[in-house]
mmCIF file of C-alpha atoms in Angstrom:
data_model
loop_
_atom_site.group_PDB
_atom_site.id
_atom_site.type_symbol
_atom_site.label_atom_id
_atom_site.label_comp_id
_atom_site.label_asym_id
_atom_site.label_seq_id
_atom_site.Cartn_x
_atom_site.Cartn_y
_atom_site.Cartn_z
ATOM 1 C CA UNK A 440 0.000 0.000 0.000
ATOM 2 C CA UNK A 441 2.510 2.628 0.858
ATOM 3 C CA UNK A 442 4.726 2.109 -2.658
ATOM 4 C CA UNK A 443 1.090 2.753 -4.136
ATOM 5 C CA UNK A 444 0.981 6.329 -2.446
ATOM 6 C CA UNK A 445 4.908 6.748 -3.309
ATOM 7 C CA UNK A 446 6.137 6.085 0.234
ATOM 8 C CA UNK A 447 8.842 3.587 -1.487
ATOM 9 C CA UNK A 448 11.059 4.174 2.076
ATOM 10 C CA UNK A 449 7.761 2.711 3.871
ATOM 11 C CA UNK A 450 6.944 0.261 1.549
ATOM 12 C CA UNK A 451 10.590 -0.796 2.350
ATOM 13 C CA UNK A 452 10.485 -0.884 5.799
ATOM 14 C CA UNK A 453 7.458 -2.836 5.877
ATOM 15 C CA UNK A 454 9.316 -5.294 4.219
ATOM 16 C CA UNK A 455 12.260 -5.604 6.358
ATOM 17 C CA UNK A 456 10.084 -6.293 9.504
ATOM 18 C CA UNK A 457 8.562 -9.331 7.753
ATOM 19 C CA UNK A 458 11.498 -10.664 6.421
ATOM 20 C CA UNK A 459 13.123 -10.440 10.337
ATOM 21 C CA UNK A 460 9.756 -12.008 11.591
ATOM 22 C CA UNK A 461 10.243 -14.643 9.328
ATOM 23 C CA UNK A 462 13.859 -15.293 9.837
ATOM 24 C CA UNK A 463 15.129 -14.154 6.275
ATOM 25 C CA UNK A 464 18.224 -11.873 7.749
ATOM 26 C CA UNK A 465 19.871 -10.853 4.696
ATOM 27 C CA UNK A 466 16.558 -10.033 2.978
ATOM 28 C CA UNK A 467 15.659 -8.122 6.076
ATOM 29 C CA UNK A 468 18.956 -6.300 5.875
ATOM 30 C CA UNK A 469 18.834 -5.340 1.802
ATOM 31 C CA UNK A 470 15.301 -4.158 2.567
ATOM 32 C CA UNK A 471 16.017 -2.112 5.627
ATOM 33 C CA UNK A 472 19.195 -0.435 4.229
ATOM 34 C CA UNK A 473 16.909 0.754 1.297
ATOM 35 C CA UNK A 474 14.095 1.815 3.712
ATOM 36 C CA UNK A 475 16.759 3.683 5.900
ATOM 37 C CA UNK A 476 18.182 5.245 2.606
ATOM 38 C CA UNK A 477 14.370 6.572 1.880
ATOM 39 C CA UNK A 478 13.318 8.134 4.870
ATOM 40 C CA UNK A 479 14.212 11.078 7.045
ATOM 41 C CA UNK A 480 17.071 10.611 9.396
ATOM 42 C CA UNK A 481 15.386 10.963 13.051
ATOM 43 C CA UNK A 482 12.222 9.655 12.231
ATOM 44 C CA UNK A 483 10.641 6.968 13.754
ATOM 45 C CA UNK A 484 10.657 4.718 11.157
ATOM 46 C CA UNK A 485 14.424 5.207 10.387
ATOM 47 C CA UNK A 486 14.958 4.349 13.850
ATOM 48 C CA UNK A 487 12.977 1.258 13.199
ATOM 49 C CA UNK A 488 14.890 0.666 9.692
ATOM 50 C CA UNK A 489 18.294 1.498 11.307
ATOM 51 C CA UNK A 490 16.900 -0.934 14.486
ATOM 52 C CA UNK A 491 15.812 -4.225 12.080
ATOM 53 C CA UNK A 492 19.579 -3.853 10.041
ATOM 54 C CA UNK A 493 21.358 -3.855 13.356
ATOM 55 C CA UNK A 494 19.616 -6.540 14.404
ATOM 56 C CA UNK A 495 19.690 -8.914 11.669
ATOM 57 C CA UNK A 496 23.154 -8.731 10.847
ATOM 58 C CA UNK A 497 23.791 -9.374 14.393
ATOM 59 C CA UNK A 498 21.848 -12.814 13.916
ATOM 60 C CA UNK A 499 23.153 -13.635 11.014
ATOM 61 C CA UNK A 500 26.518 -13.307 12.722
ATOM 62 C CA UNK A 501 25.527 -15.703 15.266
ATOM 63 C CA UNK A 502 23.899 -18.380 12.374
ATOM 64 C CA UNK A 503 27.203 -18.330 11.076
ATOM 65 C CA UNK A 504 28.880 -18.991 14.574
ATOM 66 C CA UNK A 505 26.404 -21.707 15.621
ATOM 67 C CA UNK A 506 27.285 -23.628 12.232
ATOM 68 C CA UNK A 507 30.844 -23.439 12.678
ATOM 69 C CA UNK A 508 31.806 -20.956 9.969
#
């Protein structure tokens, strides 16, 4: 809905929180760096955007760990 109204930075960031809820980390962080690259710094939603890329590469760090590599 919100790449409909031109909010591509939204449409983005909705994206990024489903691929985290699902467990897809590196589509979560391509999504969220693009969200955080389309919206205003200081916003809530770049918090959010900035929030879901810190946290997925953080688990996919620790994937990689727990499989030995």
């Amino acid at each position: 809905a919100y790449d409909r109204i031109g909010q591509q930075g939204m449409a983005q960031l909705a994206q990024a929180e489903l691929r985290y809820a699902i467990g897809d980390f590196q589509a979560a962080v391509s999504f969220a760096t693009r969200a955080r690259d389309g919206l205003s710094r200081g916003t809530p939603a770049f918090t959010r955007a900035a929030d879901i890329l810190t946290l997925s590469r953080t688990m996919m760090q620790t994937v990689r760990q727990r499989r030995g590599g």
